[in-house]
């Protein structure tokens, strides 16, 4: 009877996790779903017993006439012990179960692949040991990965729903989170800390690939420096997150103005003046975003300054790329 019930609960557990939860990308995700499913099922059973019992007693012991006498009952020790001890056992079980999973989640594995992930308004930048910078996070499958988080400006929060992990990125200190992805594929990374106007677009992908593909990707990315200048610029445009605010394929405005077919034309500023969209204009806009605000855009500009964050060569590559958008 008891084992039958346990089996039925486990089956229901799978159904709960399969229906309401995102894909399980790690073993920890499966464990969390099992615990969560157990909590939901226990809550439903308790609710049914409580509400069902209440309705049953309300009907059975309803006062039927003016002199309908009901026995005066003060208490029942056996019942009271039962309904205290059984929930206590369930609560302690949930506590122990949760503690074991949480302990595993918070104990950083030794020999993990370390990736530095920096959050900023409004993008994630991953940095690998060999110097590769990427706006998407690429990791090998079945390997412990430790994400070392930092923030360049405000509080952000690194959240991978499919892995059931979430960790704040706090300015002025490092935080860390780890996972071991068991499934190949692409998973979403969200920011779950309201961090400004484009908080909701602070999204990137976490790609889980085979170890061989990962090694290949690292080498290809590290050879970006050998690419033609405009292609290199296109790369930086992605990895430095310019792309999260500036459109390049058409004139549609994202957070910032579109850069499509702007080169060489006159650009109207918020004070009504006109400037030519050339090398110096783009350069100044990247390094001193407040100096050049296009007409119709928020003042002060939400764009962070890239002063000191881009080398002259990187700056030139980005400018060359924007030139080619005509
Ligand atoms: Cu970063 Cu919200």
PDB file of N, CA, C and O in Angstrom, residues 4 9 79 115 149 174 176 195 207 230 253 283:
ATOM      1  N   UNK A   4       3.055   1.349  -3.025  1.00  0.00           N
ATOM      2  CA  UNK A   4       2.205   1.669  -4.175  1.00  0.00           C
ATOM      3  C   UNK A   4       1.953   3.157  -4.256  1.00  0.00           C
ATOM      4  O   UNK A   4       2.057   3.770  -5.327  1.00  0.00           O
ATOM      5  N   UNK A   9       3.148   8.500  -6.494  1.00  0.00           N
ATOM      6  CA  UNK A   9       3.627   9.874  -6.290  1.00  0.00           C
ATOM      7  C   UNK A   9       4.809  10.181  -7.198  1.00  0.00           C
ATOM      8  O   UNK A   9       4.908  11.265  -7.775  1.00  0.00           O
ATOM      9  N   UNK A  79      -5.423  11.798  18.026  1.00  0.00           N
ATOM     10  CA  UNK A  79      -5.560  12.568  16.779  1.00  0.00           C
ATOM     11  C   UNK A  79      -4.582  13.733  16.726  1.00  0.00           C
ATOM     12  O   UNK A  79      -3.929  13.990  15.703  1.00  0.00           O
ATOM     13  N   UNK A 115      34.848  30.063 -16.201  1.00  0.00           N
ATOM     14  CA  UNK A 115      34.551  31.099 -17.195  1.00  0.00           C
ATOM     15  C   UNK A 115      34.176  32.363 -16.434  1.00  0.00           C
ATOM     16  O   UNK A 115      33.340  32.329 -15.530  1.00  0.00           O
ATOM     17  N   UNK A 149      31.126  35.365 -11.567  1.00  0.00           N
ATOM     18  CA  UNK A 149      30.329  36.513 -11.989  1.00  0.00           C
ATOM     19  C   UNK A 149      30.842  37.834 -11.425  1.00  0.00           C
ATOM     20  O   UNK A 149      31.234  37.909 -10.262  1.00  0.00           O
ATOM     21  N   UNK A 174      33.029  39.324  -6.411  1.00  0.00           N
ATOM     22  CA  UNK A 174      32.770  38.171  -7.268  1.00  0.00           C
ATOM     23  C   UNK A 174      31.756  37.250  -6.605  1.00  0.00           C
ATOM     24  O   UNK A 174      31.770  37.083  -5.387  1.00  0.00           O
ATOM     25  N   UNK A 176      29.789  33.266  -7.560  1.00  0.00           N
ATOM     26  CA  UNK A 176      30.020  32.129  -8.447  1.00  0.00           C
ATOM     27  C   UNK A 176      28.841  31.174  -8.440  1.00  0.00           C
ATOM     28  O   UNK A 176      28.058  31.141  -7.495  1.00  0.00           O
ATOM     29  N   UNK A 195      17.443  46.010 -13.885  1.00  0.00           N
ATOM     30  CA  UNK A 195      18.721  46.713 -13.932  1.00  0.00           C
ATOM     31  C   UNK A 195      18.687  47.914 -14.864  1.00  0.00           C
ATOM     32  O   UNK A 195      19.721  48.426 -15.259  1.00  0.00           O
ATOM     33  N   UNK A 207      25.290  27.759 -24.963  1.00  0.00           N
ATOM     34  CA  UNK A 207      25.324  26.632 -25.901  1.00  0.00           C
ATOM     35  C   UNK A 207      26.124  25.489 -25.300  1.00  0.00           C
ATOM     36  O   UNK A 207      27.284  25.673 -24.919  1.00  0.00           O
ATOM     37  N   UNK A 230      36.943  44.718 -41.016  1.00  0.00           N
ATOM     38  CA  UNK A 230      35.496  44.903 -40.862  1.00  0.00           C
ATOM     39  C   UNK A 230      34.844  43.671 -40.213  1.00  0.00           C
ATOM     40  O   UNK A 230      33.942  43.799 -39.390  1.00  0.00           O
ATOM     41  N   UNK A 253      14.301  51.099 -34.723  1.00  0.00           N
ATOM     42  CA  UNK A 253      15.014  51.590 -33.555  1.00  0.00           C
ATOM     43  C   UNK A 253      14.895  50.600 -32.399  1.00  0.00           C
ATOM     44  O   UNK A 253      13.813  50.140 -32.084  1.00  0.00           O
ATOM     45  N   UNK A 283      33.292  57.572 -33.216  1.00  0.00           N
ATOM     46  CA  UNK A 283      34.273  57.410 -32.159  1.00  0.00           C
ATOM     47  C   UNK A 283      33.823  58.144 -30.887  1.00  0.00           C
ATOM     48  O   UNK A 283      33.819  57.590 -29.782  1.00  0.00           O
TER      49      UNK A 283
END
